Amino acid sequence: ADTAELAAIYEHAGVGIGETDASGRLLRVNEAFCALTGYSRQELLSLNISALVTEEDRAREHEFYVRQVAGQLDRYTLEQRHIRKDGTQLWVSVTSSAVRSAEDGFLYSVRVGQDITQFKQVQERQQMLMGELNHRIKNTLATVQSLAYQTVRKTPDAHTFYEKFQGRLMALSKAHSLLTRSQWSGAALRDIIEDQVLPYREGEGRRIILTGDAVELTADQAVVLGMVFHELVTNAIKHGSLSQP
């Protein structure tokens, strides 16, 4: 009864389980191993484990397996790319454990494989986002540094510097907030202009009217044009059409 129960657990386990001989040929597989690879049980029993691993990861797998057969490793775990029967690739976490006897040494290896493709995709996306975030932070700091330099170069006193610099930082912040809502995929030109001129559209009559076709901007274009329209509005308030009702 115990043997039958163990056999049932082996066959219906939620992870792929296979047994391999010293050459790496599959001797026995469970149902989940078949589902993981896309091969039938009969097809798998004629294959070597190297046929299931991508060429990029095959040498590393072979090195570890040779050491295990030789008695240098009892167990090892690798994250590697596997090739399914239909040619698609997936990430699999494989743990290989050697079964030995005192007389004969290596008998076979038990391989447990689990699909970790979704985990690896999330991991890769996180790394990509961290790299992108680092790039944006550097760009933003460079922009702030440039704003500070340009502002202090043309302002006679600390109070004027504070007012101008604060206004420019707010313009930069508005552009970033707009882009965050679209996950930095870009922004509409109209939205960029509206964000910068909205405080000045109220008052007597319609002081600012926006017309024109829809224009989509990249993230970098949106940030730059946000700053441009801030400067145009600020100048218009002080010296131009917005200086009067």
C-alpha positions as a printed Julia matrix, in Angstrom:
245×3 Matrix{Float64}:
   0.0    0.0     0.0
   2.85   2.37    0.83
   4.54   1.61   -2.49
   1.33   2.23   -4.42
   0.77   5.49   -2.56
   4.3    6.69   -3.31
   3.88   5.75   -6.97
   0.63   7.76   -7.12
   2.3   10.78   -5.51
   5.19  10.52   -7.98
   2.89  10.27  -10.97
   0.52  13.08  -10.03
   2.94  15.5    -8.37
   2.52  19.17   -9.28
   6.12  19.37  -10.52
   7.88  17.49  -13.29
   9.89  14.5   -12.05
  12.21  12.37  -14.17
  14.95   9.82  -13.63
  18.1    9.68  -15.76
  20.98   7.23  -16.14
  24.68   8.07  -16.1
  24.58   9.24  -19.72
  21.63  11.57  -19.08
  19.05   9.42  -20.86
  15.57   9.6   -19.35
  14.47   6.35  -17.69
  11.2    7.4   -16.11
   9.02  10.52  -16.12
   5.78  11.57  -14.49
   2.74  13.24  -16.0
   3.83  16.77  -15.06
   7.22  16.23  -16.75
   5.4   15.41  -19.99
   3.22  18.51  -19.65
   6.29  20.65  -18.95
   8.15  19.53  -22.06
   5.22  18.95  -24.44
   6.48  15.43  -25.27
   4.67  12.17  -24.69
   6.05   9.73  -22.15
   7.23   7.39  -24.91
   9.0   10.22  -26.74
  10.79  11.35  -23.59
  12.12   7.87  -22.81
  14.15   8.01  -26.02
  15.67  11.42  -25.27
  18.7   12.68  -23.39
  18.23  15.61  -21.01
  20.58  17.69  -23.16
  17.94  17.67  -25.92
  15.55  19.55  -23.62
  17.96  22.36  -22.73
  18.78  25.33  -24.97
  22.2   25.42  -26.55
  23.2   28.41  -24.4
  22.56  26.48  -21.15
  23.51  22.97  -22.32
  27.24  23.14  -21.5
  26.61  24.29  -17.93
  24.05  21.51  -17.36
  26.47  18.93  -18.78
  29.31  20.11  -16.52
  27.19  19.79  -13.37
  25.77  16.41  -14.41
  29.2   14.91  -15.15
  30.39  15.99  -11.7
  27.3   14.47  -10.11
  27.77  11.13  -11.86
  31.43  11.14  -10.81
  30.44  11.53   -7.16
  31.61  15.14   -6.77
  28.07  16.48   -6.31
  25.12  14.88   -4.61
  22.68  17.58   -5.63
  22.55  20.75   -7.71
  19.92  23.3    -8.76
  19.97  25.31  -11.99
  17.67  27.89  -13.56
  17.81  27.29  -17.3
  15.88  27.63  -20.53
  14.16  24.53  -21.88
  12.88  23.86  -25.39
   9.42  22.37  -25.64
   8.47  20.0   -28.43
   6.73  22.82  -30.32
   9.94  24.9   -30.25
   8.83  27.41  -27.63
  11.16  28.19  -24.75
  10.44  28.38  -21.05
  12.46  28.94  -17.9
  12.7   25.89  -15.64
  14.22  25.48  -12.19
  15.83  22.03  -12.16
  17.06  20.19   -9.08
  19.04  17.02   -9.78
  19.7   14.58   -6.91
  21.92  11.51   -7.25
  20.86   8.07   -6.03
  23.85   5.86   -5.22
  24.63   2.5    -3.68
  27.64   1.55   -1.61
  28.57  -1.21   -4.04
  27.79   0.22   -7.48
  28.12   3.97   -6.91
  25.87   6.13   -9.13
  22.57   4.42   -9.98
  20.42   7.23  -11.41
  19.52  10.85  -10.89
  16.11  12.21   -9.87
  15.33  15.5   -11.62
  12.6   17.8   -10.38
  11.62  20.6   -12.78
   9.32  23.55  -12.18
   8.19  26.18  -14.67
   9.45  29.6   -13.49
   8.88  31.46  -16.76
   6.42  33.95  -15.27
   8.74  34.63  -12.33
  11.7   35.25  -14.69
   9.6   37.58  -16.84
   8.62  39.61  -13.79
  12.25  39.63  -12.65
  13.47  40.82  -16.06
  10.8   43.52  -16.17
  11.8   44.74  -12.7
  15.44  44.95  -13.78
  14.44  46.83  -16.92
  12.28  49.25  -14.91
  15.08  49.83  -12.4
  17.47  50.63  -15.25
  14.91  52.95  -16.83
  14.19  54.63  -13.49
  17.9   55.17  -12.9
  18.19  56.73  -16.38
  15.23  59.06  -15.76
  16.52  60.14  -12.36
  19.88  61.04  -13.89
  18.15  62.97  -16.68
  15.92  64.8   -14.19
  18.85  65.75  -11.97
  20.74  67.02  -15.02
  17.68  69.07  -16.01
  17.36  70.56  -12.5
  21.07  71.39  -12.51
  20.68  73.14  -15.86
  17.6   75.03  -14.63
  19.49  76.22  -11.56
  22.45  77.39  -13.65
  20.32  79.19  -16.24
  18.2   80.83  -13.53
  21.03  82.04  -11.31
  22.89  83.39  -14.37
  20.08  85.84  -15.18
  18.7   86.82  -11.76
  20.07  89.72   -9.7
  19.0   88.58   -6.22
  18.06  85.52   -4.15
  14.33  86.34   -3.99
  14.0   86.58   -7.78
  16.02  83.4    -8.16
  13.71  81.57   -5.75
  10.55  82.65   -7.58
  11.88  81.77  -11.05
  13.48  78.51   -9.99
  10.38  77.37   -8.1
   8.18  78.11  -11.12
  10.45  76.11  -13.42
  10.57  73.18  -11.0
   6.76  73.19  -10.85
   6.61  73.15  -14.66
   8.95  70.16  -14.7
   6.86  68.46  -12.01
   3.64  68.94  -14.02
   5.17  67.34  -17.09
   6.4   64.38  -15.01
   3.0   63.94  -13.37
   1.29  63.88  -16.77
   3.75  61.29  -18.07
   3.38  59.13  -14.97
  -0.34  58.75  -15.72
   0.57  57.22  -19.1
   3.43  55.18  -17.61
   5.89  57.38  -19.52
   4.65  56.21  -22.9
   4.18  59.83  -24.0
   1.63  62.62  -23.8
  -0.67  64.71  -25.97
   0.57  68.17  -26.88
  -2.79  69.65  -25.84
  -2.48  68.14  -22.34
   1.03  69.53  -21.93
  -0.14  73.03  -22.88
  -3.26  72.86  -20.74
  -1.26  71.81  -17.68
   1.06  74.8   -18.06
  -1.52  77.48  -18.94
  -4.53  76.3   -16.92
  -4.02  78.79  -14.02
  -4.13  81.67  -16.51
  -7.2   80.67  -18.53
  -9.67  82.05  -16.02
 -10.59  85.7   -15.55
 -12.32  88.07  -17.9
 -13.39  86.16  -20.97
 -11.45  83.33  -22.51
  -7.88  84.53  -22.3
  -6.35  81.46  -23.92
  -7.98  79.33  -26.62
  -6.44  76.07  -27.81
  -7.13  74.84  -31.33
  -5.47  72.37  -33.67
  -5.13  68.68  -34.45
  -4.15  66.07  -31.87
  -0.37  65.63  -31.66
   1.25  62.87  -29.63
   4.65  63.53  -28.07
   7.34  61.19  -26.78
   8.25  61.43  -23.1
  11.39  63.48  -23.78
   9.51  65.86  -26.1
   6.77  66.31  -23.49
   9.24  67.32  -20.77
  11.04  69.81  -23.01
   7.86  71.38  -24.4
   6.39  71.58  -20.91
   9.32  73.78  -19.93
   9.04  75.79  -23.17
   5.36  76.62  -22.65
   6.02  77.51  -19.03
   8.58  80.09  -20.16
   6.25  81.43  -22.87
   3.37  81.86  -20.41
   5.64  83.45  -17.79
   6.96  85.96  -20.34
   3.42  86.7   -21.58
   2.31  87.43  -17.99
   5.16  89.86  -17.41
   5.6   91.52  -20.75
   3.02  90.26  -23.25
  -0.66  89.66  -23.88
  -1.38  88.16  -20.46
  -0.03  91.24  -18.62
  -3.43  92.92  -19.13
  -7.06  91.7   -18.81
